[in-house]
Tab-separated table of C-alpha atoms in Angstrom:
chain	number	residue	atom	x	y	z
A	1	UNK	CA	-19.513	-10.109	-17.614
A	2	UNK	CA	-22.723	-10.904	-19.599
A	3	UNK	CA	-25.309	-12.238	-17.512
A	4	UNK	CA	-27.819	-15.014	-19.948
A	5	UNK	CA	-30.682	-16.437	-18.903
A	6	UNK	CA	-31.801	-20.170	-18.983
A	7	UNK	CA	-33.417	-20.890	-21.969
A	8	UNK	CA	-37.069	-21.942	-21.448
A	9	UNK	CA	-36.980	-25.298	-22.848
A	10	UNK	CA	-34.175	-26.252	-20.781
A	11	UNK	CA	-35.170	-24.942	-17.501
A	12	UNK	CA	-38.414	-27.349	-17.863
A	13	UNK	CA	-37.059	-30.553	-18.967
A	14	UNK	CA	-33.386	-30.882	-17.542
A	15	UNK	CA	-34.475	-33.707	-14.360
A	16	UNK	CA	-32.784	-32.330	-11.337
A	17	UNK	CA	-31.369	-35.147	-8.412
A	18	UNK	CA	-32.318	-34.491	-4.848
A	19	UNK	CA	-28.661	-33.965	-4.523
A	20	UNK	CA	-28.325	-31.423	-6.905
A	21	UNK	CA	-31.181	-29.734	-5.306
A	22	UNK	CA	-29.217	-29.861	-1.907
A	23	UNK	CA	-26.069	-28.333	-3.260
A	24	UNK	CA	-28.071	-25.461	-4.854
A	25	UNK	CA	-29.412	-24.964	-1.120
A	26	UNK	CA	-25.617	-25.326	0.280
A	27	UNK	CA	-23.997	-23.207	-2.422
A	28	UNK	CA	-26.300	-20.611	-1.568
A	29	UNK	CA	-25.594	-20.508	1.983
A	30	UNK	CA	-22.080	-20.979	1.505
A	31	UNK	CA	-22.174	-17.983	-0.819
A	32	UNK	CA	-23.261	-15.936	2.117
A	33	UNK	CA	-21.563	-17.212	4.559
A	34	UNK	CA	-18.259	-16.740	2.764
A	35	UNK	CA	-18.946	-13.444	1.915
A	36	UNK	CA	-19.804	-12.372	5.302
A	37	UNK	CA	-15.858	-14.112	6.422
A	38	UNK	CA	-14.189	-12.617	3.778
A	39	UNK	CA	-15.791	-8.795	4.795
A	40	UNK	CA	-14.961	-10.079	8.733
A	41	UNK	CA	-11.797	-9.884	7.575
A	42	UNK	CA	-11.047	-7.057	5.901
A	43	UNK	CA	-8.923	-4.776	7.716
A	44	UNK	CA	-11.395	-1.736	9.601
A	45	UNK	CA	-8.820	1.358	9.568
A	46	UNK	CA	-7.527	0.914	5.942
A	47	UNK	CA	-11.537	1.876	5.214
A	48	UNK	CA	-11.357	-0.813	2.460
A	49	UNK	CA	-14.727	-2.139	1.052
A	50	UNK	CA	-15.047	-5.370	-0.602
A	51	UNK	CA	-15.059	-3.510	-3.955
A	52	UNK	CA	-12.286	-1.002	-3.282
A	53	UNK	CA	-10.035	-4.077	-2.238
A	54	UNK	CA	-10.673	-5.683	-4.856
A	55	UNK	CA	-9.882	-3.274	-7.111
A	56	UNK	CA	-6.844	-2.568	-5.792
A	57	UNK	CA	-5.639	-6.550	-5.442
A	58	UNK	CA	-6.605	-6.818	-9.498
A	59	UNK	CA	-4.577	-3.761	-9.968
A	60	UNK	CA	-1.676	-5.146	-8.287
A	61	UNK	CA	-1.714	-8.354	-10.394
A	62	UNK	CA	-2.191	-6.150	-13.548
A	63	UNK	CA	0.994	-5.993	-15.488
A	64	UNK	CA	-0.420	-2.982	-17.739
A	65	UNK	CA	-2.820	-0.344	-17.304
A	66	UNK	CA	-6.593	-1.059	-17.290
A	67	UNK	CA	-9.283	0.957	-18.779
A	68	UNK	CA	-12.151	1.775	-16.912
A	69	UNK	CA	-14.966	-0.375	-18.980
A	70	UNK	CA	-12.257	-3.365	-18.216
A	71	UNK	CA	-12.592	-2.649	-14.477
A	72	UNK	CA	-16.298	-2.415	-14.955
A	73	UNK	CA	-16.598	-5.720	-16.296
A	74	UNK	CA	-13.925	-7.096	-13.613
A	75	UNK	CA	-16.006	-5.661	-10.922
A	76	UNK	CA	-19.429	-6.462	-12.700
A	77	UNK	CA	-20.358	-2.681	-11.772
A	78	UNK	CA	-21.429	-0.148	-13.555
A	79	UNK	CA	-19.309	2.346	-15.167
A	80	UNK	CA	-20.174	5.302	-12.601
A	81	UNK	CA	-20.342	3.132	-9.610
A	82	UNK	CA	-16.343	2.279	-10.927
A	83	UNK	CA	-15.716	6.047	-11.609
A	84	UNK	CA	-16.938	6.215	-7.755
A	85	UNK	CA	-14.547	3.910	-6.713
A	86	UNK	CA	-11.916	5.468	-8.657
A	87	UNK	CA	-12.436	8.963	-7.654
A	88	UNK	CA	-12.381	7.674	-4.128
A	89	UNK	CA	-9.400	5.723	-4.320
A	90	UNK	CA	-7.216	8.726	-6.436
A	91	UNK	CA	-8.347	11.145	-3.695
A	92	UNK	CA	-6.145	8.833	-1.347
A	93	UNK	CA	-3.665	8.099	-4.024
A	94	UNK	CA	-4.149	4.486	-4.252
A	95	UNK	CA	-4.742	4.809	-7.871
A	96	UNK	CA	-4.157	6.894	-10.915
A	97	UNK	CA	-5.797	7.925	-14.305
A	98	UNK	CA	-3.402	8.400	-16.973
A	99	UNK	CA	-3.984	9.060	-20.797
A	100	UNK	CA	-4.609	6.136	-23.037
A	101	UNK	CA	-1.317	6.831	-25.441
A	102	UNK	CA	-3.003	5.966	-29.076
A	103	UNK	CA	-6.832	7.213	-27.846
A	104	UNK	CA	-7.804	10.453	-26.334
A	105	UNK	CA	-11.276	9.358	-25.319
A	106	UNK	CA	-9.322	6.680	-22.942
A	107	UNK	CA	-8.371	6.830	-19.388
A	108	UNK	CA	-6.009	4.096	-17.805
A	109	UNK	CA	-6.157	3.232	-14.199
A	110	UNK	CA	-3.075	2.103	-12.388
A	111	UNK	CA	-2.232	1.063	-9.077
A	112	UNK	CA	0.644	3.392	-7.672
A	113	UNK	CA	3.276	3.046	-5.052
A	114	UNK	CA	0.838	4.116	-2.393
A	115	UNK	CA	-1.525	1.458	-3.711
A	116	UNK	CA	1.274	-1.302	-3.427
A	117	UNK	CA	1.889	-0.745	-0.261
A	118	UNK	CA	-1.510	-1.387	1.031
A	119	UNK	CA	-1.710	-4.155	-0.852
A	120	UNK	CA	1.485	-5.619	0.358
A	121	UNK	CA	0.788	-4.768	4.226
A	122	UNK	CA	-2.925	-4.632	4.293
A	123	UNK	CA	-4.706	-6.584	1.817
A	124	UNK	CA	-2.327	-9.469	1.648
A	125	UNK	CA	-2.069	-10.571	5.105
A	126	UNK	CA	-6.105	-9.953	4.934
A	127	UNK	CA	-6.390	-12.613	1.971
A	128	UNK	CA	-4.246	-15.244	4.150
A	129	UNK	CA	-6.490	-14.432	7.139
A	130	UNK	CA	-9.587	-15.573	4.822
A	131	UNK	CA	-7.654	-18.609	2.626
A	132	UNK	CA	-7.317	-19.939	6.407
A	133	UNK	CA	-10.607	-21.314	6.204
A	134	UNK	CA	-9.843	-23.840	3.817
A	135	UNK	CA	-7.023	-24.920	6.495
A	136	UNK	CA	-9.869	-26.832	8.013
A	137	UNK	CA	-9.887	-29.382	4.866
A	138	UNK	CA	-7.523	-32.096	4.208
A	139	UNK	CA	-5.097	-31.498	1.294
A	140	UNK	CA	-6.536	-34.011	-0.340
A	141	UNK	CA	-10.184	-32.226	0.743
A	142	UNK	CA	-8.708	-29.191	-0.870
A	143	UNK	CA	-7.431	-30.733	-4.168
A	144	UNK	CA	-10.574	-32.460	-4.583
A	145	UNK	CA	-12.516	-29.074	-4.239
A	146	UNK	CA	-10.581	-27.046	-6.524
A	147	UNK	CA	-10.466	-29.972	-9.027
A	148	UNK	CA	-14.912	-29.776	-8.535
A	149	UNK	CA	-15.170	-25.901	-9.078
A	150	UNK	CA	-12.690	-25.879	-12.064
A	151	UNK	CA	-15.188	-29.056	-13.598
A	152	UNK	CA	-18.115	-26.536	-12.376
A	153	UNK	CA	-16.766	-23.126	-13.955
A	154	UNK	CA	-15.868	-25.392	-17.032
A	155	UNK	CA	-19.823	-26.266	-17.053
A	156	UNK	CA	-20.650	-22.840	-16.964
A	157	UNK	CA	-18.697	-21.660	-19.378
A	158	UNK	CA	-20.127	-24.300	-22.105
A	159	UNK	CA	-23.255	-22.978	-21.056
A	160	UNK	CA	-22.374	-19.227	-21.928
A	161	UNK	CA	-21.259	-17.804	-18.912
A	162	UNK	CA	-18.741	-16.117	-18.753
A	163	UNK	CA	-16.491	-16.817	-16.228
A	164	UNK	CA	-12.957	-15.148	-14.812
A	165	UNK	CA	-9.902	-16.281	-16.625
């Protein structure tokens, strides 16, 4: 994903609202604070890092093999920080590289059997355990919110960000 910057003449003359200035403030700390739940709740003995599980969880959901730049972008890492993760995850058979059929210079990354299964058992319940947070919200709370980050991703797409279909 292609981080842009904000064009000069638009960070200057845009007017910002108070409250606009406050949700910048409690995005941020949400941000963090989300971040540091989700990792709470990651399961300890699997040895799964936030980027190894989410690896494999886009993996699972992954109907076809995925190249190795397409995991980079995914990730937003670098293409030897994803051959890392790779290498790491193979040597416990979680994942596989397999030929690209129609280009030699390719490599494909899938998920095996081995993978699945920590998925299913591990990484699953794991997701639940974090989703619970949003428990805490009325369904209406919760339809609202989604409803406010889809009109929020939408934003920031017409501004050139590129966002995750």
């Amino acid at each position: 994903m292609s981080r842009k910057s904000v064009p000069a003449e638009l960070s200057a003359s845009v007017p910002v609202s108070p409250e606009s200035s406050q949700l910048l403030v409690v995005f941020g700390k949400f941000g963090l604070a989300y971040h540091r739940w989700a990792r709470s709740h990651l399961p300890v003995d699997a040895g799964l890092t936030v980027p190894r599980a989410t690896m494999l969880l886009g993996l699972a959901t992954k109907a076809e093999r995925v190249s190795m730049g397409e995991l980079a972008e995914f990730l937003e890492m670098s293409p030897r920080n994803v051959t890392v993760l790779v290498d790491g995850l193979e040597k416990e058979n979680l994942v596989r590289r397999v030929p690209h059929e129609r280009d030699r210079r390719a490599t494909l990354i899938e998920i095996t059997e081995d993978g699945k299964r920590v998925v299913e058992k591990t990484l699953l319940p794991s997701q639940l355990a974090i989703a619970e947070l949003f428990e805490d919200l009325t369904p209406r709370d919760r339809k609202d919110l989604i409803r406010l980050m889809m009109k929020l991703l939408t934003s920031l797409q017409a501004r050139g960000v590129e966002a995750p279909a």
